């Protein structure tokens, strides 16, 4: 796995976290329990500290970075969608940053907030707890319902389970040349044969 020390600072990864072998972690990176880091993620702790707190996930091709002396933090159960960029910001507990978002230096995404896909959260901007923000630049559109927050929590639990599934069963293989008869399909829980 590509883990790199710089200036003597080595990444720290809790044993219950899953980091895909194609993710890159450099320097001052702290990955807490039950986290999931997906393929192609880049966590460059070569200037500021990068922290993923318990149960958070960073999906495919995301980038985390920051300026010297800053912390970039994903709090407990934070959920970062594919292709997002986090730079010197804080993503609150149980918040979701959608696919291809950019969250800039000093920005704070409040607890249980949702940032819609492709949004741009400006430097220093604060997104209040339990709100939906969207756009370029991001604007708060409305408060979130209990159902929307529950939907987000369920999605995060899926990624916490994916960390367990990946640690238990993901291995590098050669592809098959044809689809086998009765090929299993993942339908939640374990892969099951299709009837």
CSV table of C-alpha atoms in Angstrom, one decimal:
chain,number,residue,atom,x,y,z
A,1,UNK,CA,0.0,0.0,0.0
A,2,UNK,CA,1.3,3.5,-0.8
A,3,UNK,CA,2.0,5.0,2.7
A,4,UNK,CA,4.8,7.6,2.8
A,5,UNK,CA,6.5,9.4,5.6
A,6,UNK,CA,7.7,12.9,5.1
A,7,UNK,CA,10.0,14.8,7.6
A,8,UNK,CA,9.6,11.8,9.9
A,9,UNK,CA,5.8,12.0,10.0
A,10,UNK,CA,4.1,8.7,9.2
A,11,UNK,CA,0.4,8.1,8.5
A,12,UNK,CA,-1.6,6.5,11.4
A,13,UNK,CA,-4.3,4.1,10.4
A,14,UNK,CA,-6.5,2.3,13.1
A,15,UNK,CA,-6.5,-1.5,12.6
A,16,UNK,CA,-10.3,-1.5,12.0
A,17,UNK,CA,-10.1,1.1,9.2
A,18,UNK,CA,-9.9,0.0,5.5
A,19,UNK,CA,-7.6,1.8,3.1
A,20,UNK,CA,-7.7,0.6,-0.5
A,21,UNK,CA,-4.3,-0.3,-1.9
A,22,UNK,CA,-4.5,2.4,-4.6
A,23,UNK,CA,-5.2,5.2,-2.1
A,24,UNK,CA,-2.1,7.3,-1.2
A,25,UNK,CA,-1.5,8.6,2.3
A,26,UNK,CA,1.5,10.9,2.9
A,27,UNK,CA,2.8,12.3,6.2
A,28,UNK,CA,0.5,13.7,8.9
A,29,UNK,CA,-2.6,11.7,8.2
A,30,UNK,CA,-4.7,10.2,11.1
A,31,UNK,CA,-7.4,7.6,10.1
A,32,UNK,CA,-9.7,6.5,13.0
A,33,UNK,CA,-11.6,3.4,13.7
A,34,UNK,CA,-14.1,1.9,11.2
A,35,UNK,CA,-13.2,4.4,8.5
A,36,UNK,CA,-13.3,3.6,4.7
A,37,UNK,CA,-10.9,5.1,2.2
A,38,UNK,CA,-11.7,4.2,-1.4
A,39,UNK,CA,-9.6,3.6,-4.5
A,40,UNK,CA,-7.7,6.5,-5.8
A,41,UNK,CA,-8.1,8.8,-2.8
A,42,UNK,CA,-5.1,11.1,-2.1
A,43,UNK,CA,-4.5,12.3,1.4
A,44,UNK,CA,-1.5,14.6,1.4
A,45,UNK,CA,-0.5,15.4,4.9
A,46,UNK,CA,2.7,17.1,3.7
A,47,UNK,CA,1.6,20.6,5.0
A,48,UNK,CA,-1.3,20.4,7.3
A,49,UNK,CA,-2.8,17.5,9.4
A,50,UNK,CA,-5.5,15.4,7.9
A,51,UNK,CA,-7.9,13.6,10.3
A,52,UNK,CA,-10.7,11.1,9.6
A,53,UNK,CA,-12.6,10.5,12.8
A,54,UNK,CA,-14.4,7.3,13.6
A,55,UNK,CA,-16.8,5.8,11.0
A,56,UNK,CA,-16.1,8.4,8.4
A,57,UNK,CA,-15.5,7.6,4.7
A,58,UNK,CA,-13.6,9.2,1.8
A,59,UNK,CA,-14.7,7.9,-1.5
A,60,UNK,CA,-13.0,7.3,-4.9
A,61,UNK,CA,-10.7,9.9,-6.2
A,62,UNK,CA,-11.2,12.4,-3.3
A,63,UNK,CA,-8.4,14.7,-2.3
A,64,UNK,CA,-7.6,16.0,1.2
A,65,UNK,CA,-4.9,18.7,1.7
A,66,UNK,CA,-4.3,21.9,3.6
A,67,UNK,CA,-1.9,24.8,4.3
A,68,UNK,CA,0.9,24.5,6.9
A,69,UNK,CA,-0.3,24.5,10.5
A,70,UNK,CA,-4.0,23.8,9.6
A,71,UNK,CA,-6.1,20.7,10.2
A,72,UNK,CA,-8.5,19.3,7.6
A,73,UNK,CA,-11.0,17.2,9.5
A,74,UNK,CA,-13.9,14.8,8.8
A,75,UNK,CA,-15.7,14.3,12.0
A,76,UNK,CA,-17.4,11.1,13.3
A,77,UNK,CA,-19.6,9.5,10.6
A,78,UNK,CA,-18.7,12.2,8.0
A,79,UNK,CA,-19.4,11.1,4.4
A,80,UNK,CA,-17.4,12.4,1.5
A,81,UNK,CA,-18.7,11.6,-2.0
A,82,UNK,CA,-16.7,10.6,-5.1
A,83,UNK,CA,-14.3,13.1,-6.5
A,84,UNK,CA,-14.7,15.7,-3.7
A,85,UNK,CA,-11.8,18.0,-2.7
A,86,UNK,CA,-11.4,19.1,1.0
A,87,UNK,CA,-8.7,21.7,1.6
A,88,UNK,CA,-8.1,23.0,5.2
A,89,UNK,CA,-11.8,22.7,6.2
A,90,UNK,CA,-13.9,20.9,8.8
A,91,UNK,CA,-16.8,18.6,7.9
A,92,UNK,CA,-19.0,18.1,10.9
A,93,UNK,CA,-20.3,15.0,12.6
A,94,UNK,CA,-22.7,13.0,10.4
A,95,UNK,CA,-22.4,15.6,7.5
A,96,UNK,CA,-22.3,14.6,3.8
A,97,UNK,CA,-20.3,16.3,1.1
A,98,UNK,CA,-21.6,15.3,-2.3
A,99,UNK,CA,-19.8,14.1,-5.3
A,100,UNK,CA,-17.3,16.5,-7.0
A,101,UNK,CA,-17.8,19.2,-4.3
A,102,UNK,CA,-15.0,21.5,-3.3
A,103,UNK,CA,-14.8,22.7,0.3
A,104,UNK,CA,-12.1,25.4,0.9
A,105,UNK,CA,-9.9,26.6,3.7
A,106,UNK,CA,-11.5,27.6,6.9
A,107,UNK,CA,-14.9,26.4,5.8
A,108,UNK,CA,-17.1,24.5,8.3
A,109,UNK,CA,-19.8,22.1,7.2
A,110,UNK,CA,-22.2,21.8,10.2
A,111,UNK,CA,-23.3,18.6,11.9
A,112,UNK,CA,-25.7,16.6,9.8
A,113,UNK,CA,-25.6,19.1,6.9
A,114,UNK,CA,-25.7,18.0,3.3
A,115,UNK,CA,-23.7,19.7,0.6
A,116,UNK,CA,-25.2,18.8,-2.8
A,117,UNK,CA,-23.1,17.4,-5.6
A,118,UNK,CA,-20.8,19.8,-7.5
A,119,UNK,CA,-21.2,22.6,-4.9
A,120,UNK,CA,-18.4,25.0,-4.1
A,121,UNK,CA,-18.1,26.0,-0.4
A,122,UNK,CA,-16.0,29.2,-0.3
A,123,UNK,CA,-13.1,29.8,2.1
A,124,UNK,CA,-14.3,30.6,5.5
A,125,UNK,CA,-18.0,29.8,4.7
A,126,UNK,CA,-20.1,28.2,7.4
A,127,UNK,CA,-22.9,25.8,6.5
A,128,UNK,CA,-25.3,25.5,9.4
A,129,UNK,CA,-26.1,22.2,11.0
A,130,UNK,CA,-29.0,20.2,9.5
A,131,UNK,CA,-29.3,22.2,6.3
A,132,UNK,CA,-29.0,21.5,2.6
A,133,UNK,CA,-26.6,23.7,0.6
A,134,UNK,CA,-26.0,23.7,-3.2
A,135,UNK,CA,-24.5,25.8,-6.0
A,136,UNK,CA,-21.4,27.7,-7.0
A,137,UNK,CA,-20.9,29.3,-4.5
A,138,UNK,CA,-22.9,27.1,-2.1
A,139,UNK,CA,-26.0,28.7,-0.7
A,140,UNK,CA,-28.2,27.2,2.1
A,141,UNK,CA,-31.5,26.2,0.5
A,142,UNK,CA,-33.4,24.8,3.4
A,143,UNK,CA,-33.4,22.8,6.6
A,144,UNK,CA,-33.2,19.0,6.3
A,145,UNK,CA,-36.0,16.7,7.3
A,146,UNK,CA,-35.6,13.8,9.8
A,147,UNK,CA,-36.1,11.4,6.9
A,148,UNK,CA,-33.2,13.0,4.9
A,149,UNK,CA,-30.9,12.8,7.9
A,150,UNK,CA,-31.9,9.2,8.4
A,151,UNK,CA,-31.2,8.5,4.7
A,152,UNK,CA,-27.7,10.0,5.0
A,153,UNK,CA,-27.0,7.9,8.2
A,154,UNK,CA,-28.1,4.7,6.4
A,155,UNK,CA,-25.7,5.5,3.5
A,156,UNK,CA,-22.8,6.0,6.0
A,157,UNK,CA,-23.6,2.7,7.7
A,158,UNK,CA,-23.3,1.1,4.2
A,159,UNK,CA,-19.8,2.5,3.9
A,160,UNK,CA,-18.9,1.3,7.4
A,161,UNK,CA,-20.1,-2.2,6.4
A,162,UNK,CA,-18.1,-1.9,3.2
A,163,UNK,CA,-14.9,-1.3,5.2
A,164,UNK,CA,-15.6,-4.6,7.0
A,165,UNK,CA,-16.5,-6.4,3.7
A,166,UNK,CA,-13.4,-5.1,2.0
A,167,UNK,CA,-11.0,-6.1,4.8
A,168,UNK,CA,-12.6,-9.5,4.9
A,169,UNK,CA,-12.9,-10.4,1.3
A,170,UNK,CA,-11.3,-8.0,-1.2
A,171,UNK,CA,-8.3,-9.6,-3.0
A,172,UNK,CA,-6.6,-8.8,-6.3
A,173,UNK,CA,-7.6,-11.3,-9.0
A,174,UNK,CA,-7.4,-11.8,-12.7
A,175,UNK,CA,-10.7,-11.2,-14.4
A,176,UNK,CA,-12.8,-14.0,-15.8
A,177,UNK,CA,-13.1,-14.2,-19.6
A,178,UNK,CA,-16.8,-15.0,-19.5
A,179,UNK,CA,-19.6,-14.5,-17.0
A,180,UNK,CA,-20.2,-17.7,-15.0
A,181,UNK,CA,-23.6,-19.4,-14.8
A,182,UNK,CA,-25.6,-18.4,-11.7
A,183,UNK,CA,-23.2,-15.4,-11.0
A,184,UNK,CA,-23.9,-14.0,-7.5
A,185,UNK,CA,-25.2,-10.5,-7.1
A,186,UNK,CA,-24.6,-8.3,-4.1
A,187,UNK,CA,-28.0,-7.4,-2.6
A,188,UNK,CA,-26.9,-6.2,0.9
A,189,UNK,CA,-25.3,-8.5,3.5
A,190,UNK,CA,-23.4,-11.2,1.6
A,191,UNK,CA,-23.3,-11.8,-2.2
A,192,UNK,CA,-26.0,-14.2,-3.1
A,193,UNK,CA,-26.6,-16.4,-6.1
A,194,UNK,CA,-29.3,-15.1,-8.4
A,195,UNK,CA,-32.3,-17.5,-8.6
